[in-house]
Amino acid sequence: MENLTFTTIFQHVLLDEQYDDNLRMQWSQKYAWLAVPIVMAYIFLIFQVQAWMQKRSPLPLRALLTLWSLSLAIFSIRGSYVMISYLWNGLNRNGFQATLCSDTFYDGIYGFWTCAFGLSKVFELLDTMFIVLRKKELLFLHWLHHSLTLLFVSYSGRYRTNVPSKFTMTANYAIHALMYSYYTVKATGLVKIPKQVNIFITTVQILQMVAGFWIYVIAMQLANDGVSCPLDTDIFYFNSVKYIAKAGVGQVKKVD
């Protein structure tokens, strides 16, 4: 086995044509724990910056925010295209159950975009900085979502035992493609976007959460019935807690 170095990570993980999932697993097993201090530092930093900004004017970050949102929109559009192609081909050729329980999405170009999805959750933490530096309202659900998502993808990515994630990941890519495209246009300030667009995106995000939970329940049931459907029990419960926590916080906010 080739030594795990930053050079081999770049050559075999970050270049989709040479993607080697064994190196990705080695990397994840060795460094997944870093997600915990990263999340702790993230939470500490955003509230420190928010406190620092209390007596200061919002920073003029329109151009930077536009570029940032555009970059994530392009990334998400490409990721959704690749993963939708994978699901489309799998469902047409093999049906729902075989596609759900297959782990082939960890390999090749699909594996690269699965790996890129996990890495992107670190970079998406910067979204919060734009909120606090521009003195916008920082919702509890916002930073809770970012924190739980990073912890989950880091923990569940250590092995090839989270097959339902191909569906939730594809949905997340697609919704982020829409969401960051919306943020890009909004950040420019050149176009007045109807409120219905924001409502539509929020509704789709809620539907994604419900569908994602349902997909994991189906996979867990298949695994319990003896079907070869790689899904660790602890990943299933972690994912369930993540969804319930976000749904609970969202409901509290709605009631308020």
PDB file of C-alpha atoms in Angstrom:
ATOM      1  CA  MET A   1       0.000   0.000   0.000  1.00  0.00           C
ATOM      2  CA  GLU A   2       1.339   3.411  -0.978  1.00  0.00           C
ATOM      3  CA  ASN A   3       2.251   5.690   1.916  1.00  0.00           C
ATOM      4  CA  LEU A   4      -0.435   8.185   2.814  1.00  0.00           C
ATOM      5  CA  THR A   5       0.989  11.654   2.166  1.00  0.00           C
ATOM      6  CA  PHE A   6      -0.459  14.959   1.029  1.00  0.00           C
ATOM      7  CA  THR A   7       1.028  14.257  -2.412  1.00  0.00           C
ATOM      8  CA  THR A   8      -0.785  10.933  -2.774  1.00  0.00           C
ATOM      9  CA  ILE A   9      -3.974  12.460  -1.413  1.00  0.00           C
ATOM     10  CA  PHE A  10      -3.791  15.112  -4.134  1.00  0.00           C
ATOM     11  CA  GLN A  11      -2.926  12.640  -6.892  1.00  0.00           C
ATOM     12  CA  HIS A  12      -5.405   9.917  -6.025  1.00  0.00           C
ATOM     13  CA  VAL A  13      -8.193  11.631  -4.133  1.00  0.00           C
ATOM     14  CA  LEU A  14      -8.432  15.148  -5.517  1.00  0.00           C
ATOM     15  CA  LEU A  15      -8.017  14.086  -9.155  1.00  0.00           C
ATOM     16  CA  ASP A  16     -11.203  12.231 -10.052  1.00  0.00           C
ATOM     17  CA  GLU A  17      -9.668  10.105 -12.831  1.00  0.00           C
ATOM     18  CA  GLN A  18      -7.105   8.648 -10.389  1.00  0.00           C
ATOM     19  CA  TYR A  19      -9.380   8.443  -7.387  1.00  0.00           C
ATOM     20  CA  ASP A  20      -8.435   5.728  -4.888  1.00  0.00           C
ATOM     21  CA  ASP A  21     -11.047   5.182  -2.190  1.00  0.00           C
ATOM     22  CA  ASN A  22      -8.656   3.126  -0.059  1.00  0.00           C
ATOM     23  CA  LEU A  23      -6.595   6.257   0.505  1.00  0.00           C
ATOM     24  CA  ARG A  24      -9.746   8.211   1.296  1.00  0.00           C
ATOM     25  CA  MET A  25     -10.675   5.654   3.965  1.00  0.00           C
ATOM     26  CA  GLN A  26      -7.151   5.707   5.423  1.00  0.00           C
ATOM     27  CA  TRP A  27      -7.290   9.483   5.574  1.00  0.00           C
ATOM     28  CA  SER A  28     -10.762   9.485   7.143  1.00  0.00           C
ATOM     29  CA  GLN A  29      -9.915   6.838   9.732  1.00  0.00           C
ATOM     30  CA  LYS A  30      -6.797   8.742  10.732  1.00  0.00           C
ATOM     31  CA  TYR A  31      -8.158  12.296  10.760  1.00  0.00           C
ATOM     32  CA  ALA A  32     -11.950  12.106  11.226  1.00  0.00           C
ATOM     33  CA  TRP A  33     -11.495  13.154  14.860  1.00  0.00           C
ATOM     34  CA  LEU A  34     -10.372  16.590  13.661  1.00  0.00           C
ATOM     35  CA  ALA A  35     -14.016  17.406  12.917  1.00  0.00           C
ATOM     36  CA  VAL A  36     -14.665  17.780  16.660  1.00  0.00           C
ATOM     37  CA  PRO A  37     -12.076  20.519  17.373  1.00  0.00           C
ATOM     38  CA  ILE A  38     -12.943  22.181  14.044  1.00  0.00           C
ATOM     39  CA  VAL A  39     -16.607  22.410  15.075  1.00  0.00           C
ATOM     40  CA  MET A  40     -15.680  23.631  18.556  1.00  0.00           C
ATOM     41  CA  ALA A  41     -13.402  26.309  17.080  1.00  0.00           C
ATOM     42  CA  TYR A  42     -16.112  27.237  14.568  1.00  0.00           C
ATOM     43  CA  ILE A  43     -18.757  27.795  17.256  1.00  0.00           C
ATOM     44  CA  PHE A  44     -16.346  29.711  19.489  1.00  0.00           C
ATOM     45  CA  LEU A  45     -15.124  31.898  16.631  1.00  0.00           C
ATOM     46  CA  ILE A  46     -18.498  32.896  15.205  1.00  0.00           C
ATOM     47  CA  PHE A  47     -19.738  34.140  18.566  1.00  0.00           C
ATOM     48  CA  GLN A  48     -16.468  35.928  19.279  1.00  0.00           C
ATOM     49  CA  VAL A  49     -16.664  37.675  15.918  1.00  0.00           C
ATOM     50  CA  GLN A  50     -20.346  38.451  16.469  1.00  0.00           C
ATOM     51  CA  ALA A  51     -19.511  40.085  19.815  1.00  0.00           C
ATOM     52  CA  TRP A  52     -16.620  41.988  18.209  1.00  0.00           C
ATOM     53  CA  MET A  53     -18.960  43.326  15.521  1.00  0.00           C
ATOM     54  CA  GLN A  54     -21.571  44.655  17.974  1.00  0.00           C
ATOM     55  CA  LYS A  55     -20.180  48.203  18.026  1.00  0.00           C
ATOM     56  CA  ARG A  56     -18.985  48.155  14.438  1.00  0.00           C
ATOM     57  CA  SER A  57     -20.689  48.747  11.124  1.00  0.00           C
ATOM     58  CA  PRO A  58     -21.441  45.787   8.827  1.00  0.00           C
ATOM     59  CA  LEU A  59     -18.543  45.042   6.509  1.00  0.00           C
ATOM     60  CA  PRO A  60     -19.115  45.718   2.784  1.00  0.00           C
ATOM     61  CA  LEU A  61     -18.649  42.197   1.465  1.00  0.00           C
ATOM     62  CA  ARG A  62     -21.005  42.209  -1.524  1.00  0.00           C
ATOM     63  CA  ALA A  63     -18.346  41.395  -4.141  1.00  0.00           C
ATOM     64  CA  LEU A  64     -16.671  38.730  -2.002  1.00  0.00           C
ATOM     65  CA  LEU A  65     -20.020  37.157  -1.078  1.00  0.00           C
ATOM     66  CA  THR A  66     -21.052  37.079  -4.734  1.00  0.00           C
ATOM     67  CA  LEU A  67     -17.814  35.337  -5.718  1.00  0.00           C
ATOM     68  CA  TRP A  68     -18.080  32.895  -2.798  1.00  0.00           C
ATOM     69  CA  SER A  69     -21.683  31.975  -3.583  1.00  0.00           C
ATOM     70  CA  LEU A  70     -20.907  31.630  -7.290  1.00  0.00           C
ATOM     71  CA  SER A  71     -18.001  29.276  -6.543  1.00  0.00           C
ATOM     72  CA  LEU A  72     -20.183  27.030  -4.381  1.00  0.00           C
ATOM     73  CA  ALA A  73     -22.980  27.153  -6.956  1.00  0.00           C
ATOM     74  CA  ILE A  74     -20.647  25.942  -9.727  1.00  0.00           C
ATOM     75  CA  PHE A  75     -19.210  23.246  -7.452  1.00  0.00           C
ATOM     76  CA  SER A  76     -22.702  22.050  -6.471  1.00  0.00           C
ATOM     77  CA  ILE A  77     -23.974  22.078 -10.057  1.00  0.00           C
ATOM     78  CA  ARG A  78     -21.096  19.860 -11.169  1.00  0.00           C
ATOM     79  CA  GLY A  79     -21.505  17.536  -8.172  1.00  0.00           C
ATOM     80  CA  SER A  80     -25.248  17.193  -8.690  1.00  0.00           C
ATOM     81  CA  TYR A  81     -24.752  16.446 -12.399  1.00  0.00           C
ATOM     82  CA  VAL A  82     -22.301  13.617 -11.652  1.00  0.00           C
ATOM     83  CA  MET A  83     -24.343  12.063  -8.841  1.00  0.00           C
ATOM     84  CA  ILE A  84     -27.703  12.398 -10.605  1.00  0.00           C
ATOM     85  CA  SER A  85     -26.112  10.581 -13.560  1.00  0.00           C
ATOM     86  CA  TYR A  86     -25.020   7.796 -11.196  1.00  0.00           C
ATOM     87  CA  LEU A  87     -28.490   7.396  -9.680  1.00  0.00           C
ATOM     88  CA  TRP A  88     -30.248   7.660 -13.035  1.00  0.00           C
ATOM     89  CA  ASN A  89     -28.117   4.911 -14.567  1.00  0.00           C
ATOM     90  CA  GLY A  90     -28.364   2.718 -11.480  1.00  0.00           C
ATOM     91  CA  LEU A  91     -32.126   3.008 -11.123  1.00  0.00           C
ATOM     92  CA  ASN A  92     -32.722   2.333 -14.828  1.00  0.00           C
ATOM     93  CA  ARG A  93     -30.419  -0.681 -14.979  1.00  0.00           C
ATOM     94  CA  ASN A  94     -30.737  -2.256 -11.545  1.00  0.00           C
ATOM     95  CA  GLY A  95     -33.828  -0.874  -9.810  1.00  0.00           C
ATOM     96  CA  PHE A  96     -34.237   0.940  -6.511  1.00  0.00           C
ATOM     97  CA  GLN A  97     -33.106  -1.696  -3.991  1.00  0.00           C
ATOM     98  CA  ALA A  98     -29.926  -2.685  -5.826  1.00  0.00           C
ATOM     99  CA  THR A  99     -29.016   0.965  -6.372  1.00  0.00           C
ATOM    100  CA  LEU A 100     -29.721   1.862  -2.753  1.00  0.00           C
ATOM    101  CA  CYS A 101     -27.549  -0.946  -1.399  1.00  0.00           C
ATOM    102  CA  SER A 102     -24.667  -0.645  -3.871  1.00  0.00           C
ATOM    103  CA  ASP A 103     -21.367   0.823  -2.676  1.00  0.00           C
ATOM    104  CA  THR A 104     -19.971   1.510  -6.163  1.00  0.00           C
ATOM    105  CA  PHE A 105     -20.527   5.249  -5.698  1.00  0.00           C
ATOM    106  CA  TYR A 106     -17.364   5.208  -3.573  1.00  0.00           C
ATOM    107  CA  ASP A 107     -15.274   4.453  -6.681  1.00  0.00           C
ATOM    108  CA  GLY A 108     -14.059   6.406  -9.711  1.00  0.00           C
ATOM    109  CA  ILE A 109     -15.433   9.825 -10.541  1.00  0.00           C
ATOM    110  CA  TYR A 110     -18.447   9.176  -8.284  1.00  0.00           C
ATOM    111  CA  GLY A 111     -16.094   8.432  -5.402  1.00  0.00           C
ATOM    112  CA  PHE A 112     -14.242  11.655  -6.067  1.00  0.00           C
ATOM    113  CA  TRP A 113     -17.448  13.690  -5.825  1.00  0.00           C
ATOM    114  CA  THR A 114     -18.488  11.746  -2.721  1.00  0.00           C
ATOM    115  CA  CYS A 115     -15.156  12.669  -1.154  1.00  0.00           C
ATOM    116  CA  ALA A 116     -15.471  16.267  -2.373  1.00  0.00           C
ATOM    117  CA  PHE A 117     -18.912  16.463  -0.767  1.00  0.00           C
ATOM    118  CA  GLY A 118     -17.461  15.653   2.641  1.00  0.00           C
ATOM    119  CA  LEU A 119     -14.594  18.113   2.251  1.00  0.00           C
ATOM    120  CA  SER A 120     -16.983  20.860   1.154  1.00  0.00           C
ATOM    121  CA  LYS A 121     -18.672  20.796   4.554  1.00  0.00           C
ATOM    122  CA  VAL A 122     -15.528  22.291   6.062  1.00  0.00           C
ATOM    123  CA  PHE A 123     -15.476  25.156   3.565  1.00  0.00           C
ATOM    124  CA  GLU A 124     -19.206  25.794   3.988  1.00  0.00           C
ATOM    125  CA  LEU A 125     -18.523  26.850   7.576  1.00  0.00           C
ATOM    126  CA  LEU A 126     -17.372  30.139   6.049  1.00  0.00           C
ATOM    127  CA  ASP A 127     -21.010  30.867   5.177  1.00  0.00           C
ATOM    128  CA  THR A 128     -21.513  31.815   8.805  1.00  0.00           C
ATOM    129  CA  MET A 129     -18.687  34.352   8.709  1.00  0.00           C
ATOM    130  CA  PHE A 130     -20.506  36.285   6.013  1.00  0.00           C
ATOM    131  CA  ILE A 131     -23.555  36.390   8.286  1.00  0.00           C
ATOM    132  CA  VAL A 132     -21.770  37.712  11.380  1.00  0.00           C
ATOM    133  CA  LEU A 133     -19.453  40.113   9.514  1.00  0.00           C
ATOM    134  CA  ARG A 134     -22.437  41.621   7.694  1.00  0.00           C
ATOM    135  CA  LYS A 135     -24.386  41.710  11.003  1.00  0.00           C
ATOM    136  CA  LYS A 136     -27.261  39.585   9.740  1.00  0.00           C
ATOM    137  CA  GLU A 137     -29.379  37.441  12.059  1.00  0.00           C
ATOM    138  CA  LEU A 138     -27.532  34.275  13.097  1.00  0.00           C
ATOM    139  CA  LEU A 139     -30.066  31.518  13.679  1.00  0.00           C
ATOM    140  CA  PHE A 140     -29.352  28.647  16.059  1.00  0.00           C
ATOM    141  CA  LEU A 141     -30.511  26.232  13.362  1.00  0.00           C
ATOM    142  CA  HIS A 142     -27.917  27.636  10.944  1.00  0.00           C
ATOM    143  CA  TRP A 143     -24.802  26.841  12.953  1.00  0.00           C
ATOM    144  CA  LEU A 144     -26.332  23.670  14.414  1.00  0.00           C
ATOM    145  CA  HIS A 145     -26.905  22.392  10.864  1.00  0.00           C
ATOM    146  CA  HIS A 146     -23.336  23.147   9.780  1.00  0.00           C
ATOM    147  CA  SER A 147     -21.887  21.572  12.933  1.00  0.00           C
ATOM    148  CA  LEU A 148     -23.928  18.359  12.863  1.00  0.00           C
ATOM    149  CA  THR A 149     -23.433  17.891   9.126  1.00  0.00           C
ATOM    150  CA  LEU A 150     -19.642  18.137   9.363  1.00  0.00           C
ATOM    151  CA  LEU A 151     -19.538  15.767  12.343  1.00  0.00           C
ATOM    152  CA  PHE A 152     -21.770  13.268  10.546  1.00  0.00           C
ATOM    153  CA  VAL A 153     -19.910  13.200   7.218  1.00  0.00           C
ATOM    154  CA  SER A 154     -16.585  12.881   9.066  1.00  0.00           C
ATOM    155  CA  TYR A 155     -17.794   9.997  11.225  1.00  0.00           C
ATOM    156  CA  SER A 156     -19.739   8.133   8.540  1.00  0.00           C
ATOM    157  CA  GLY A 157     -17.034   8.551   5.899  1.00  0.00           C
ATOM    158  CA  ARG A 158     -14.477   6.342   7.622  1.00  0.00           C
ATOM    159  CA  TYR A 159     -15.744   3.172   5.915  1.00  0.00           C
ATOM    160  CA  ARG A 160     -17.916   2.147   2.971  1.00  0.00           C
ATOM    161  CA  THR A 161     -20.884   1.517   5.251  1.00  0.00           C
ATOM    162  CA  ASN A 162     -23.195   4.438   4.555  1.00  0.00           C
ATOM    163  CA  VAL A 163     -24.810   3.470   1.256  1.00  0.00           C
ATOM    164  CA  PRO A 164     -28.044   5.525   1.681  1.00  0.00           C
ATOM    165  CA  SER A 165     -25.922   8.672   1.610  1.00  0.00           C
ATOM    166  CA  LYS A 166     -25.763   8.490  -2.193  1.00  0.00           C
ATOM    167  CA  PHE A 167     -29.388   9.671  -2.266  1.00  0.00           C
ATOM    168  CA  THR A 168     -29.123  12.325   0.454  1.00  0.00           C
ATOM    169  CA  MET A 169     -25.824  13.570  -0.952  1.00  0.00           C
ATOM    170  CA  THR A 170     -27.257  13.898  -4.458  1.00  0.00           C
ATOM    171  CA  ALA A 171     -30.261  15.787  -3.104  1.00  0.00           C
ATOM    172  CA  ASN A 172     -27.973  18.035  -1.087  1.00  0.00           C
ATOM    173  CA  TYR A 173     -25.813  18.774  -4.120  1.00  0.00           C
ATOM    174  CA  ALA A 174     -28.899  19.655  -6.180  1.00  0.00           C
ATOM    175  CA  ILE A 175     -30.471  21.852  -3.512  1.00  0.00           C
ATOM    176  CA  HIS A 176     -27.179  23.624  -2.879  1.00  0.00           C
ATOM    177  CA  ALA A 177     -26.842  24.237  -6.615  1.00  0.00           C
ATOM    178  CA  LEU A 178     -30.194  26.009  -6.470  1.00  0.00           C
ATOM    179  CA  MET A 179     -29.557  27.690  -3.135  1.00  0.00           C
ATOM    180  CA  TYR A 180     -26.111  29.102  -3.929  1.00  0.00           C
ATOM    181  CA  SER A 181     -27.286  30.245  -7.354  1.00  0.00           C
ATOM    182  CA  TYR A 182     -30.036  32.140  -5.526  1.00  0.00           C
ATOM    183  CA  TYR A 183     -27.482  33.571  -3.076  1.00  0.00           C
ATOM    184  CA  THR A 184     -25.263  34.646  -5.975  1.00  0.00           C
ATOM    185  CA  VAL A 185     -28.021  36.585  -7.691  1.00  0.00           C
ATOM    186  CA  LYS A 186     -29.202  38.050  -4.395  1.00  0.00           C
ATOM    187  CA  ALA A 187     -25.674  39.115  -3.398  1.00  0.00           C
ATOM    188  CA  THR A 188     -25.236  41.148  -6.566  1.00  0.00           C
ATOM    189  CA  GLY A 189     -28.215  43.301  -5.637  1.00  0.00           C
ATOM    190  CA  LEU A 190     -28.984  43.715  -9.328  1.00  0.00           C
ATOM    191  CA  VAL A 191     -32.185  41.666  -9.397  1.00  0.00           C
ATOM    192  CA  LYS A 192     -35.161  41.707  -7.055  1.00  0.00           C
ATOM    193  CA  ILE A 193     -35.982  38.080  -6.327  1.00  0.00           C
ATOM    194  CA  PRO A 194     -39.613  37.195  -5.507  1.00  0.00           C
ATOM    195  CA  LYS A 195     -40.207  35.969  -1.959  1.00  0.00           C
ATOM    196  CA  GLN A 196     -41.738  32.799  -3.423  1.00  0.00           C
ATOM    197  CA  VAL A 197     -38.273  31.652  -4.524  1.00  0.00           C
ATOM    198  CA  ASN A 198     -37.011  31.669  -0.941  1.00  0.00           C
ATOM    199  CA  ILE A 199     -40.154  29.848   0.216  1.00  0.00           C
ATOM    200  CA  PHE A 200     -39.684  27.238  -2.510  1.00  0.00           C
ATOM    201  CA  ILE A 201     -36.047  26.574  -1.541  1.00  0.00           C
ATOM    202  CA  THR A 202     -36.985  26.266   2.142  1.00  0.00           C
ATOM    203  CA  THR A 203     -39.805  23.839   1.288  1.00  0.00           C
ATOM    204  CA  VAL A 204     -37.488  21.693  -0.822  1.00  0.00           C
ATOM    205  CA  GLN A 205     -34.972  21.575   2.041  1.00  0.00           C
ATOM    206  CA  ILE A 206     -37.672  20.312   4.403  1.00  0.00           C
ATOM    207  CA  LEU A 207     -38.740  17.675   1.878  1.00  0.00           C
ATOM    208  CA  GLN A 208     -35.102  16.630   1.514  1.00  0.00           C
ATOM    209  CA  MET A 209     -34.867  16.053   5.254  1.00  0.00           C
ATOM    210  CA  VAL A 210     -38.041  13.940   5.325  1.00  0.00           C
ATOM    211  CA  ALA A 211     -37.021  11.919   2.261  1.00  0.00           C
ATOM    212  CA  GLY A 212     -33.494  11.454   3.623  1.00  0.00           C
ATOM    213  CA  PHE A 213     -34.781  10.037   6.896  1.00  0.00           C
ATOM    214  CA  TRP A 214     -37.104   7.709   4.966  1.00  0.00           C
ATOM    215  CA  ILE A 215     -34.241   6.450   2.764  1.00  0.00           C
ATOM    216  CA  TYR A 216     -32.149   5.561   5.824  1.00  0.00           C
ATOM    217  CA  VAL A 217     -35.081   3.735   7.429  1.00  0.00           C
ATOM    218  CA  ILE A 218     -35.548   1.639   4.274  1.00  0.00           C
ATOM    219  CA  ALA A 219     -31.837   0.781   4.120  1.00  0.00           C
ATOM    220  CA  MET A 220     -31.766  -0.167   7.800  1.00  0.00           C
ATOM    221  CA  GLN A 221     -34.829  -2.392   7.354  1.00  0.00           C
ATOM    222  CA  LEU A 222     -33.230  -4.141   4.369  1.00  0.00           C
ATOM    223  CA  ALA A 223     -30.032  -4.706   6.344  1.00  0.00           C
ATOM    224  CA  ASN A 224     -32.028  -6.130   9.269  1.00  0.00           C
ATOM    225  CA  ASP A 225     -33.830  -8.458   6.847  1.00  0.00           C
ATOM    226  CA  GLY A 226     -30.512  -9.953   5.755  1.00  0.00           C
ATOM    227  CA  VAL A 227     -30.099  -8.033   2.505  1.00  0.00           C
ATOM    228  CA  SER A 228     -26.536  -6.964   1.737  1.00  0.00           C
ATOM    229  CA  CYS A 229     -27.020  -3.250   2.324  1.00  0.00           C
ATOM    230  CA  PRO A 230     -23.945  -1.773   4.064  1.00  0.00           C
ATOM    231  CA  LEU A 231     -25.178   0.573   6.778  1.00  0.00           C
ATOM    232  CA  ASP A 232     -23.715   0.610  10.281  1.00  0.00           C
ATOM    233  CA  THR A 233     -26.292   0.856  13.059  1.00  0.00           C
ATOM    234  CA  ASP A 234     -24.419   3.705  14.743  1.00  0.00           C
ATOM    235  CA  ILE A 235     -24.456   5.695  11.484  1.00  0.00           C
ATOM    236  CA  PHE A 236     -28.213   5.145  11.214  1.00  0.00           C
ATOM    237  CA  TYR A 237     -28.816   6.394  14.753  1.00  0.00           C
ATOM    238  CA  PHE A 238     -26.419   9.323  14.369  1.00  0.00           C
ATOM    239  CA  ASN A 239     -28.243  10.356  11.209  1.00  0.00           C
ATOM    240  CA  SER A 240     -31.627   9.986  12.927  1.00  0.00           C
ATOM    241  CA  VAL A 241     -30.549  12.185  15.839  1.00  0.00           C
ATOM    242  CA  LYS A 242     -29.223  14.757  13.355  1.00  0.00           C
ATOM    243  CA  TYR A 243     -32.536  14.937  11.515  1.00  0.00           C
ATOM    244  CA  ILE A 244     -34.633  14.988  14.690  1.00  0.00           C
ATOM    245  CA  ALA A 245     -32.490  17.734  16.240  1.00  0.00           C
ATOM    246  CA  LYS A 246     -32.780  19.958  13.174  1.00  0.00           C
ATOM    247  CA  ALA A 247     -36.506  19.268  12.840  1.00  0.00           C
ATOM    248  CA  GLY A 248     -37.058  20.024  16.533  1.00  0.00           C
ATOM    249  CA  VAL A 249     -35.169  23.299  16.418  1.00  0.00           C
ATOM    250  CA  GLY A 250     -36.952  24.267  13.230  1.00  0.00           C
ATOM    251  CA  GLN A 251     -40.321  23.575  14.848  1.00  0.00           C
ATOM    252  CA  VAL A 252     -39.435  25.669  17.904  1.00  0.00           C
ATOM    253  CA  LYS A 253     -38.451  28.534  15.625  1.00  0.00           C
ATOM    254  CA  LYS A 254     -41.706  28.181  13.732  1.00  0.00           C
ATOM    255  CA  VAL A 255     -43.766  28.312  16.919  1.00  0.00           C
ATOM    256  CA  ASP A 256     -41.911  31.442  18.062  1.00  0.00           C
TER     257      ASP A 256
END
